[in-house]
Coordinates of C-alpha atoms in Angstrom, one line a residue:
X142 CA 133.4 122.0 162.2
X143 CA 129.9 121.8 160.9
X144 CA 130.6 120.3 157.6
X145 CA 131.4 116.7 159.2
X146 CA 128.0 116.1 160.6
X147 CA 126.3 117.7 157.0
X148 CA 127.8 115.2 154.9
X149 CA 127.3 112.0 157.8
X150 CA 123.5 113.0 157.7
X151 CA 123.3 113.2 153.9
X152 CA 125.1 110.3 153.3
X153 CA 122.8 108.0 156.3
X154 CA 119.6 109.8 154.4
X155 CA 121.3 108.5 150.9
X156 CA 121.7 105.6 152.3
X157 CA 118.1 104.9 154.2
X158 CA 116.5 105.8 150.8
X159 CA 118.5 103.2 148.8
X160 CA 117.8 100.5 151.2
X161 CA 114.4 101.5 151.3
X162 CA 114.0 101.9 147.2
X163 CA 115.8 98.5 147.7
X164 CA 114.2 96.5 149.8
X165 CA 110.8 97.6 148.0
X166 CA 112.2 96.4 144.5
X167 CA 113.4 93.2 146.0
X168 CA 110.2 92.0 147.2
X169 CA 108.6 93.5 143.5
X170 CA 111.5 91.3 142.1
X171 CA 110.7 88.4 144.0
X172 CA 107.2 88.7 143.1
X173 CA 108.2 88.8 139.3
X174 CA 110.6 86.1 139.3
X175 CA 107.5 83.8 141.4
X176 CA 105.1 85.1 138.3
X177 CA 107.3 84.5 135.8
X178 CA 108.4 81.0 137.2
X179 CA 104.8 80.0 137.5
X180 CA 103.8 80.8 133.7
X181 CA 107.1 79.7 132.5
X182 CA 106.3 76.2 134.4
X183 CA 102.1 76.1 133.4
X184 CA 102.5 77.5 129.7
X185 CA 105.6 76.1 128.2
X186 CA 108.7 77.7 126.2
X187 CA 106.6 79.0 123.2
X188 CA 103.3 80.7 125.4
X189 CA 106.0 82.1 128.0
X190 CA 108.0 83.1 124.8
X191 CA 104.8 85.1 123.7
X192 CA 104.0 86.8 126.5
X193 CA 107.7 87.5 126.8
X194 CA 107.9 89.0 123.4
X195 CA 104.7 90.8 124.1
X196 CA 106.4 92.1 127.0
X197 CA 109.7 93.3 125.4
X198 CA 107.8 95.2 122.6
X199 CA 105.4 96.5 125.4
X200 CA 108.6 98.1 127.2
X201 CA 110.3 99.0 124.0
X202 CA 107.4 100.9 122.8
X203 CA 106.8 102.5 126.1
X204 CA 110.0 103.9 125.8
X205 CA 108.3 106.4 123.1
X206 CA 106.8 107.4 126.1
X207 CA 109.6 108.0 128.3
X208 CA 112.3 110.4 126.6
X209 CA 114.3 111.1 129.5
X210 CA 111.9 112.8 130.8
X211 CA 112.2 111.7 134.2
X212 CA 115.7 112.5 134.6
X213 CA 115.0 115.9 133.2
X214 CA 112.4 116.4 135.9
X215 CA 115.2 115.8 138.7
X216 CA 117.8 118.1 136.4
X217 CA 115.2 120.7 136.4
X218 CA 113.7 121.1 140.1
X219 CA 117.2 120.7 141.4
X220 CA 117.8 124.4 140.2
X221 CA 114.1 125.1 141.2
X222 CA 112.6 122.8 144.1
X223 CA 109.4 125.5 144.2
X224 CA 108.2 124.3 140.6
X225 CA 107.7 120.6 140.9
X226 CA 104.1 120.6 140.3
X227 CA 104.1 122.4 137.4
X228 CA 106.9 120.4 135.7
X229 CA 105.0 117.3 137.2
X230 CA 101.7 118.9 135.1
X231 CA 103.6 119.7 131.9
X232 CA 105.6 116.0 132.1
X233 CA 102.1 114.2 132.9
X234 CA 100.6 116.1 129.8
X235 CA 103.2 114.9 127.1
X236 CA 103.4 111.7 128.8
X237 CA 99.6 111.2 128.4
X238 CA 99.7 112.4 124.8
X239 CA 102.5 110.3 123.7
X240 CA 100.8 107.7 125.5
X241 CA 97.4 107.5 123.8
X242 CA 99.7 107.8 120.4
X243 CA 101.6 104.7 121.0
X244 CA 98.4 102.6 122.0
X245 CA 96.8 104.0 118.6
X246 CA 99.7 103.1 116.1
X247 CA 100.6 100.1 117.7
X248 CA 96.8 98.5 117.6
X249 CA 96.9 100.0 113.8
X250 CA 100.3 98.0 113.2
X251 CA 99.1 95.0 114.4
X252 CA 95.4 95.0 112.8
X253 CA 97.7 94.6 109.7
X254 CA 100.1 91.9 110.5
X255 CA 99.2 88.3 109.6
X256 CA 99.4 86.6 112.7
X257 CA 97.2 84.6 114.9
X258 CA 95.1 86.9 117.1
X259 CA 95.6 85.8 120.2
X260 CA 99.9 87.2 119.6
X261 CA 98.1 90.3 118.5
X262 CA 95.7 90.4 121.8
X263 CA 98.6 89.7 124.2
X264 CA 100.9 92.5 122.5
X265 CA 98.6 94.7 122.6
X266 CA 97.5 94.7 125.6
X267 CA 101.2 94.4 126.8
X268 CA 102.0 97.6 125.3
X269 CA 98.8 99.3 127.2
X270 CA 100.5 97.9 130.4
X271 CA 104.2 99.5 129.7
X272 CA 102.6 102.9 128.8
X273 CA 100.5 102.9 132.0
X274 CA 103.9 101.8 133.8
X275 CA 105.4 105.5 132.9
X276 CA 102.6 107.3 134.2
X277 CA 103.6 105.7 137.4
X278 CA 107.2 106.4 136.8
X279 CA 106.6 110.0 136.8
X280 CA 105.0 110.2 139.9
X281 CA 107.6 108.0 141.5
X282 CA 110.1 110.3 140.7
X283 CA 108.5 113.3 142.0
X284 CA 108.0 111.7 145.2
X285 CA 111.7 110.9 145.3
X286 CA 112.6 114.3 144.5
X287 CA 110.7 115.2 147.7
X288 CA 112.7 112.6 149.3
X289 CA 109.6 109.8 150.1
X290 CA 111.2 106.7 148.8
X291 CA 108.4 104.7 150.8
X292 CA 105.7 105.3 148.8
X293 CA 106.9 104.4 145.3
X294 CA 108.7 101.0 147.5
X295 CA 105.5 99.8 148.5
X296 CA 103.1 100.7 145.7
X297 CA 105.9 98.6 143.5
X298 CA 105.4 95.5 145.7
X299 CA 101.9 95.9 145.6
X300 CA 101.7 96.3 141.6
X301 CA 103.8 93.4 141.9
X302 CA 102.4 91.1 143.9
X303 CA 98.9 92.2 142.6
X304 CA 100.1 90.7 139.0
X305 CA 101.4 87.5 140.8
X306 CA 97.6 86.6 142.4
X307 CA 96.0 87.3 139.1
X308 CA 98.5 85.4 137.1
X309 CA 98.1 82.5 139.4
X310 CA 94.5 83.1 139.7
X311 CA 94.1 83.2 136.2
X312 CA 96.5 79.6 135.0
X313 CA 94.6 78.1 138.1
X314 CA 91.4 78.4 136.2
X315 CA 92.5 76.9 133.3
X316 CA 93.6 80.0 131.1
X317 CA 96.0 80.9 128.8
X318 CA 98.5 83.3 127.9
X319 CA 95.8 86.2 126.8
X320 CA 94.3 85.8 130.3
X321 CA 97.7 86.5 131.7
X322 CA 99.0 89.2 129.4
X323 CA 95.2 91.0 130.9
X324 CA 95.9 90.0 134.2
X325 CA 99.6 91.9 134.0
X326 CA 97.9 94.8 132.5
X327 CA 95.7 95.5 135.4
X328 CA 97.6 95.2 137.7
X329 CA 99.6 97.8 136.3
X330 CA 96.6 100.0 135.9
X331 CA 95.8 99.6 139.3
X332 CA 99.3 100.6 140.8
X333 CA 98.2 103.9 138.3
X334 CA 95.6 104.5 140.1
X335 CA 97.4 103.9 143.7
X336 CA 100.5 105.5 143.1
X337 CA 98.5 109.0 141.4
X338 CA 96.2 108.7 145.2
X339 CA 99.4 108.5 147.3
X340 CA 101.6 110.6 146.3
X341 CA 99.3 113.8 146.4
X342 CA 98.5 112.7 150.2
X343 CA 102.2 111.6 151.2
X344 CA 104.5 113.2 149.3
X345 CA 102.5 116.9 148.7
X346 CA 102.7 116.1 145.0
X347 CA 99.8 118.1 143.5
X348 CA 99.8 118.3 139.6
X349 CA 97.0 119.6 137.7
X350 CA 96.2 121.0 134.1
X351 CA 95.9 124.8 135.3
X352 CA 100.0 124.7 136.1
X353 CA 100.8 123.7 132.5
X354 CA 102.5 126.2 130.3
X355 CA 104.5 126.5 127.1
X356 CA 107.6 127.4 128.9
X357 CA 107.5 124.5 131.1
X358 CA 106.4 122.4 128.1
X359 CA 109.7 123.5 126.6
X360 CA 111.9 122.9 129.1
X361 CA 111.3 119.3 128.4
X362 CA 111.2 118.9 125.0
X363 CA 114.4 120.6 124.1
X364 CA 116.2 118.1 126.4
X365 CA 114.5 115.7 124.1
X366 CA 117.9 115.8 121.9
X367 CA 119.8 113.9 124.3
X368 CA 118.2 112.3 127.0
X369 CA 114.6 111.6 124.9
X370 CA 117.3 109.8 121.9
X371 CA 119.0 108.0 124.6
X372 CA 116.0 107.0 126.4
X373 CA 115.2 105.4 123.1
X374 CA 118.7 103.9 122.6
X375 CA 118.7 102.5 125.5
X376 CA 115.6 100.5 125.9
X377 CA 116.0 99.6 122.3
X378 CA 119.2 98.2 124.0
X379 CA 117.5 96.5 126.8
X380 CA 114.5 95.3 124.3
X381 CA 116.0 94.7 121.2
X382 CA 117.8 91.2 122.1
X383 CA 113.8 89.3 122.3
X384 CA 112.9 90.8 119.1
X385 CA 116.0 89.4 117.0
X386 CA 115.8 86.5 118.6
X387 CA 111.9 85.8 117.9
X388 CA 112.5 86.9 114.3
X389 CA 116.2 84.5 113.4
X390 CA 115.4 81.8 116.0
X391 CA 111.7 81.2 117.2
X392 CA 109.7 82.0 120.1
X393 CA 111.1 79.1 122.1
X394 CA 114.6 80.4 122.4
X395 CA 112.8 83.2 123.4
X396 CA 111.5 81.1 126.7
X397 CA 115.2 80.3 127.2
X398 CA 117.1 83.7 126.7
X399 CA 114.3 85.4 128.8
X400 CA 114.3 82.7 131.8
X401 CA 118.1 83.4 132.0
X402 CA 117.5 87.1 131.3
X403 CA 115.5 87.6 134.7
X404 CA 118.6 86.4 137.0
X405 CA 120.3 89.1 135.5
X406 CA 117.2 91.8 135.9
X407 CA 116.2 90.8 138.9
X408 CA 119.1 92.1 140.3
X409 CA 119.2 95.3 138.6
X410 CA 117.2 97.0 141.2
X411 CA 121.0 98.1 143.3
X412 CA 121.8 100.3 140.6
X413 CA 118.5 101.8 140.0
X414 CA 117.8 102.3 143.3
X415 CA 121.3 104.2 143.8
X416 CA 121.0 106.1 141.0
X417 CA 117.7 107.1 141.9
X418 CA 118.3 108.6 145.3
X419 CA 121.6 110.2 144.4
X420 CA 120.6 111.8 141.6
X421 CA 118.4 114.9 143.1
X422 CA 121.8 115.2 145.2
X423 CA 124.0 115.0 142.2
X424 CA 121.8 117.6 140.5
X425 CA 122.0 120.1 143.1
X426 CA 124.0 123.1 142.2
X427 CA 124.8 124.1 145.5
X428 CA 126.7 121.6 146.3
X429 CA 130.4 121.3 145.6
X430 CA 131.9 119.3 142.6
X431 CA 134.3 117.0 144.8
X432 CA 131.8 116.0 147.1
X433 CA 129.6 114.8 144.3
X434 CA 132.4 112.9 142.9
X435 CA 132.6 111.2 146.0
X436 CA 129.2 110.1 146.3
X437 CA 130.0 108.9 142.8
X438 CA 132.4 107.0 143.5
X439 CA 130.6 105.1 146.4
X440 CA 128.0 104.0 143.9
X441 CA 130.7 102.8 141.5
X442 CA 132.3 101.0 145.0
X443 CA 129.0 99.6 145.8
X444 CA 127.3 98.2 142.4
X445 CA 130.7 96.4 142.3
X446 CA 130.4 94.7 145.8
X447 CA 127.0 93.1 145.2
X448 CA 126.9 92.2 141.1
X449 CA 131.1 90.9 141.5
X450 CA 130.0 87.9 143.5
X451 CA 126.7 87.6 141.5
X452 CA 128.4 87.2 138.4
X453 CA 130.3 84.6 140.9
X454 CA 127.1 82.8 141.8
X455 CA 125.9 82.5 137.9
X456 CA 129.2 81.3 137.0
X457 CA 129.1 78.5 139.7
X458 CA 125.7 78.0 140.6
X459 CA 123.4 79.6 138.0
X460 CA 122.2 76.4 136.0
X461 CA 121.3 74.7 140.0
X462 CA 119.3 78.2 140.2
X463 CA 117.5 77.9 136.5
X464 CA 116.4 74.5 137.4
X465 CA 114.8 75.6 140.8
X466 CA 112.9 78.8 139.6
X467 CA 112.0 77.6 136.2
X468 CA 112.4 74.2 136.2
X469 CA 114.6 71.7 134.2
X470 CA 113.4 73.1 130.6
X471 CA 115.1 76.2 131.5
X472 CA 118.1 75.3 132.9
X473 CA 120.8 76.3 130.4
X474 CA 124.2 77.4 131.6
X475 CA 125.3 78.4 128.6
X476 CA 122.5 81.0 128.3
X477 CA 123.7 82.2 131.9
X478 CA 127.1 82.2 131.2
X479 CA 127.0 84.7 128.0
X480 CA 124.3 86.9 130.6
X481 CA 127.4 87.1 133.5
X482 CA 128.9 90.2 132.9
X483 CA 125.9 92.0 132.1
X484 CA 124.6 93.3 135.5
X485 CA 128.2 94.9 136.5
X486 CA 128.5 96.4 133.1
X487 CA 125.1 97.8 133.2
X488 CA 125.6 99.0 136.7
X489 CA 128.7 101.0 136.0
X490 CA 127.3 102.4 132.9
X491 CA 123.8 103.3 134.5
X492 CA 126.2 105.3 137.4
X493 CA 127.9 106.8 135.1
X494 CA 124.9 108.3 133.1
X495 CA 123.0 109.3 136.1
X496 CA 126.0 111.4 137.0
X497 CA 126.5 113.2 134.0
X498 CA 122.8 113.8 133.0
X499 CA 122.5 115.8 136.4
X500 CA 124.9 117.6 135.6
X501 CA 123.4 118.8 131.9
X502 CA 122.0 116.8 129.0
X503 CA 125.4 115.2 128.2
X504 CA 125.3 114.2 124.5
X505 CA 128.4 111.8 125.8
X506 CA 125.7 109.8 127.1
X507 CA 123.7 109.3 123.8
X508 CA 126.7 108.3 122.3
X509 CA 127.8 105.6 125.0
X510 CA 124.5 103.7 124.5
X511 CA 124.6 104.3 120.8
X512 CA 127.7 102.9 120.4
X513 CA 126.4 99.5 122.8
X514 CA 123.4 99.8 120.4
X515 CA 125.5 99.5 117.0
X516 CA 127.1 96.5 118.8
X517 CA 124.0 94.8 119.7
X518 CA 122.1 94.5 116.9
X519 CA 126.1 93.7 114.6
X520 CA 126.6 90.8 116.2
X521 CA 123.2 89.6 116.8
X522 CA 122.3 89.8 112.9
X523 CA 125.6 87.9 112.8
X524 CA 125.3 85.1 115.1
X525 CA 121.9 84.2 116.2
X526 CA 121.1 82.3 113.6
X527 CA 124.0 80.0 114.1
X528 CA 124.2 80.0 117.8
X529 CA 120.5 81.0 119.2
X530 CA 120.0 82.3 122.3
X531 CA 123.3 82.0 123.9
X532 CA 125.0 84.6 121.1
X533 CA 122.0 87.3 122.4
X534 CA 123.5 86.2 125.9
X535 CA 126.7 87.0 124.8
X536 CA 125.7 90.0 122.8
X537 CA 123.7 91.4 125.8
X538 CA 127.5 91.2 127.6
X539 CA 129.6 92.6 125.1
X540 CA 127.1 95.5 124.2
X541 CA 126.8 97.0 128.0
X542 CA 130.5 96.5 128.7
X543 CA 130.7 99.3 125.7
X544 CA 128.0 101.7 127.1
X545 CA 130.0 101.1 130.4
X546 CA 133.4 102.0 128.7
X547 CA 132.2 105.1 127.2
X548 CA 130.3 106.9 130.0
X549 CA 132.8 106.1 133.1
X550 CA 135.3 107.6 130.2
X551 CA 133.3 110.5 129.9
X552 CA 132.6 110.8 133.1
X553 CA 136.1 111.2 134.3
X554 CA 136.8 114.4 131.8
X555 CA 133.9 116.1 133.8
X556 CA 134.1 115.0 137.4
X557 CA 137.4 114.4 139.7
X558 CA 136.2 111.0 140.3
X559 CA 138.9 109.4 142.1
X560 CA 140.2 105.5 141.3
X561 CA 138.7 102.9 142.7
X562 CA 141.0 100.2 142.4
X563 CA 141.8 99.2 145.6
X564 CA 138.4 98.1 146.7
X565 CA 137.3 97.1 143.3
X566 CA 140.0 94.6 144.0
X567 CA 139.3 93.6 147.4
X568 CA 135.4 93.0 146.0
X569 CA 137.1 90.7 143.3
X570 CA 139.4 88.7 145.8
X571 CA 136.1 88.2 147.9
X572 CA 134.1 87.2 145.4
X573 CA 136.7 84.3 143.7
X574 CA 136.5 83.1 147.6
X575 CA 132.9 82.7 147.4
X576 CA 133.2 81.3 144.7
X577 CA 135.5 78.5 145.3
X578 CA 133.1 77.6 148.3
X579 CA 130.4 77.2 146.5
X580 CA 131.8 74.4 144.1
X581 CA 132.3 72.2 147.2
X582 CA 129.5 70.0 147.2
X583 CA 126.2 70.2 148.7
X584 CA 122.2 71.5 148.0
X585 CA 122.3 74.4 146.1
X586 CA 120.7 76.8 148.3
X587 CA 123.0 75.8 150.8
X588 CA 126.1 76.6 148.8
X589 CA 124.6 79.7 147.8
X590 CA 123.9 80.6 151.0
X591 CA 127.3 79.5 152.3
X592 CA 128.6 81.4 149.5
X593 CA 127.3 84.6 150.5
X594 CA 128.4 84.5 154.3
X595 CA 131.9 84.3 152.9
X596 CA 131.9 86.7 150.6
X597 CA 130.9 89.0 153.4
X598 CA 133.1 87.6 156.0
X599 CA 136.5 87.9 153.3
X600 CA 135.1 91.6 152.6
X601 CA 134.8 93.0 155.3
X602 CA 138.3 91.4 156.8
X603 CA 140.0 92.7 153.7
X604 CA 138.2 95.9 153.5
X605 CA 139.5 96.8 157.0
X606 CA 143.3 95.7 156.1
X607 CA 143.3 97.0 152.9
X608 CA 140.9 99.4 152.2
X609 CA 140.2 101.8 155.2
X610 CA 138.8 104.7 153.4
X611 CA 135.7 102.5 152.3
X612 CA 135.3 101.2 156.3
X613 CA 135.4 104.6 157.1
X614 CA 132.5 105.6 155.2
X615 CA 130.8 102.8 156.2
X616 CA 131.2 103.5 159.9
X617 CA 130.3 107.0 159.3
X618 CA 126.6 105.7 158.0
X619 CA 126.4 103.9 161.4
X620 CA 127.0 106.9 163.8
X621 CA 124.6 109.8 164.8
X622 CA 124.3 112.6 162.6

C-alpha cells in the first residue's frame, strides 16, 4: 500500500529535475544558437569555420580531461552517499592535473605548427575554455547527486548568456575572431568561478585537498578502462567530424556542416538532462531491477516523442530555419538532411549508456561507441572529399545509429526492459501528421508552430486510445504524492 505513493513522488521529483535541467539548457541553447548566429552572420564561413574548428579541438581535447569521471562519481556515491566530498576532492585533483597537462602539450603542439597565429591564438585559447568547462561539470554533477538541479540550470544560462554579451560586445567594436574565441573563454572561467561559489552554499558541496586519498584516487582511475576510453571515443565521435572536414575540404565547409550541426545540438539537452537526473536513481542499489527498467524505458519513450517530430521539422522545414538563424549562406538542406537522424540515434544510445554504466563500468559501452567511431572516420576518409560536408552529415547519422544499435542491444541482456513499440509508433504516426501540416504553405514560424500544436494534439488523442500505459504514467506525474 505504501509502494504506490513511493514511486509517484520519485517519479514527479525525476520529472521536476528534468524539466528544470531542461528548461535551464534551453535558455543556455538559445543563447548559443543567438551567439553563434551573430558571428556566423558578422565573420563569414571561413572566421566562423575557425572558431568552430577551434572549438571542436577545444572539446575534443577536453575530453582528456573528462574520462568518465563524472559518471563514476554518480556510480560511486550511489553505494556511499556519505563520501561525496571526498570523491568530489580526489575527482577535482585529477581533473585539475590533467587539465594543466592538456593546456601545456597543446600550446607546445601548436608553437610548432606552421600556421598563421591568430588559428593558433583562437585554438588555444579554445582549448583553455573546454578544460575550464569540466571543472564545472564536476561540480554540476555533485550538486545533482544531492538532487539541486537549479543551481547547475541557472549558472548554465548565465555562462551562456555571459558569452553571448561579450561576443556581441566584442564584433560591435569592430573585432575579430581572436576577440571572440577570448570572449568565449571568459565566460567560461567565470561560470568556474560561479558554479565552485554556489554549490558549496546551495548544495552543501564542500571539497577540499585534506579529503584526498590514494584509495579514493583509485577508485577512479581503475574505472578509467572503460568509461575514461569511452569518454574519449565518444567525443572523438562527437569532435572528429570538424577536424576531417577542415583537413579534406577547407574551413568553409566547416561554416556549413557546423551551422547545420547546431539544430541538431541544440536539441540534445532532452537526453542529457534525462540521463542526468535518472542516473543517481539508476545507480542506487537499493532499488529493485524492474523498477529501474521502467524508468528506463520512460526515457527511451520520451527522447522519442520530442527528437521523432524534430527530425520531422528538419526534414520539412529545416532549410526555412537555416536561413532565419544563420542567414541565406547557411541555408543548406542537404547538410540538414544527412544531420536528421542523428539526435534520435544519439538519444537512444546516450539512454542506453547511462543505464548500464550505473549499473558497473560496462565494457559493452566502450565497444558501442567504438564501433560508431570505426564507422565515422571509414566513411569520412572515404567520401568527404567527393561530397564535402553533406557526407560528414551523413556520416554523423550512420555512425550514432551504430552506438545506438549496440548499447540498447546490450542493454536488453542486462535489464528486463520491456518493448516499447506501441508508443514508439504512436510518436511516429504523430509526427508524419505534423509533418504533412507543415508543408501547407505559409511563414515558416507559423508552420512550425502549427506543426507542433498538432503533433501534440494527434499524441495525446492517440496515446489515450492506444497507448494507456504511457497516459497512465503521465497522469500519475500530475497527482499528489
Amino acid at each position: 500500500m505504501t509502494r504506490a505513493p513511493a514511486t509517484r513522488s520519485s517519479a514527479r521529483r525525476l520529472t521536476v529535475g528534468a524539466l528544470t535541467l531542461s528548461v535551464g539548457e534551453v535558455v543556455g541553447k538559445l543563447g548559443t544558437l543567438g551567439m553563434l548566429g551573430l558571428m556566423a552572420r558578422q565573420l563569414g564561413a571561413a572566421d566562423f569555420g575557425l572558431f568552430s574548428l577551434g572549438l571542436g579541438l577545444g572539446l575534443l581535447l577536453a575530453s582528456v580531461v573528462t574520462l568518465g569521471f563524472d559518471q563514476r562519481l554518480v556510480q560511486l556515491v550511489g553505494a556511499e552517499p556519505e563520501s561525496l566530498d571526498a570523491r568530489l576532492s580526489a575527482l577535482l585533483t585529477l581533473r585539475m592535473a590533467l587539465a594543466i597537462t592538456v593546456v601545456t602539450v597543446s600550446a607546445i603542439v601548436l608553437m610548432t605548427l606552421d600556421e598563421p597565429a591568430a588559428s593558433r591564438e583562437v585554438i588555444a585559447v579554445l582549448v583553455v575554455a573546454g578544460c575550464s568547462d569540466t571543472l564545472v561539470e564536476a561540480f554540476r554533477t555533485a550538486a545533482n547527486v544531492r538532487a539541486v538541479q537549479v543551481v547547475p540550470a541557472a549558472v548554465l544560462v548565465v555562462q551562456r548568456l555571459l558569452a553571448l554579451g561579450l561576443v556581441a560586445w566584442v564584433l560591435a567594436e569592430g573585432h575579430g575572431v581572436v576577440a571572440v574565441a577570448w570572449a568565449y573563454c571568459a565566460a567560461s572561467l567565470g561560470s568556474l568561478v560561479v558554479m565552485a561559489g554556489v554549490s558549496r552554499v546551495v548544495a552543501d558541496v564542500r571539497p577540499r585537498a585534506a579529503l584526498v586519498t590514494r584509495h579514493h584516487l583509485g577508485d577512479f582511475l581503475r574505472a578509467v578502462r572503460v568509461t575514461g576510453i569511452n569518454d574519449l571515443v565518444s567525443m572523438t565521435l562527437f569532435r572528429l567530424d570538424v577536424v576531417l572536414l577542415a583537413v579534406l575540404a577547407g574551413e568553409v565547409a566547416v561554416g556549413h556542416y557546423t551551422a547545420a550541426y547546431r539544430l541538431l545540438e541544440t536539441v540534445l539537452f532532452v537526453s542529457w538532462s534525462l540521463c542526468r537526473v535518472v542516473q543517481p536513481s539508476l545507480a542506487d542499489t537499493s532499488a529493485p531491477i524492474a523498477s529501474r527498467a521502467g524508468i528506463v524505458r520512460a526515457c527511451i519513450v520520451l527522447v522519442a516523442a520530442v527528437y521523432v517530430p524534430y527530425t520531422a521539422l528538419l526534414v520539412v522545414r529545416g532549410e526555412d530555419l537555416m536561413h532565419l538563424l544563420f542567414g541565406a549562406e547557411f541555408a543548406s538542406a542537404h547538410v540538414l538532411w544527412g544531420l536528421c537522424l542523428a539526435p534520435l540515434a544519439f538519444g537512444l544510445a546516450q539512454v542506453g549508456a547511462t543505464a548500464l554504466l550505473a549499473l558497473r563500468p560496462d565494457p559493452a559501452v566502450l565497444w558501442a561507441s567504438t564501433a560508431a567511431l570505426a564507422t565515422n572516420v571509414g566513411l569520412n576518409l572515404a567520401l568527404i572529399p567527393a561530397f564535402g560536408a553533406v557526407a560528414a552529415a551523413v556520416t554523423t547519422s550512420l555512425s550514432y545509429v551504430v552506438q545506438a544499435g549496440v548499447t540498447v542491444t546490450a542493454l536488453r541482456r542486462v535489464m528486463p526492459v520491456r518493448s516499447a513499440t506501441r508508443p514508439l509508433a504512436v510518436v511516429a504516426l504523430a509526427a508524419f501528421v505534423a509533418a504533412a501540416v507543415m508543408l501547407v504553405p505559409m511563414a515558416p514560424l507559423v508552420a512550425m508552430a502549427f506543426g507542433v500544436g498538432v503533433y501534440v494534439l494527434v499524441w495525446g488523442v492517440l496515446t489515450s486510445v492506444w497507448d494507456r500505459p504511457t497516459l497512465g504514467f503521465l497522469r500519475s506525474l500530475a497527482r499528489p504524492a
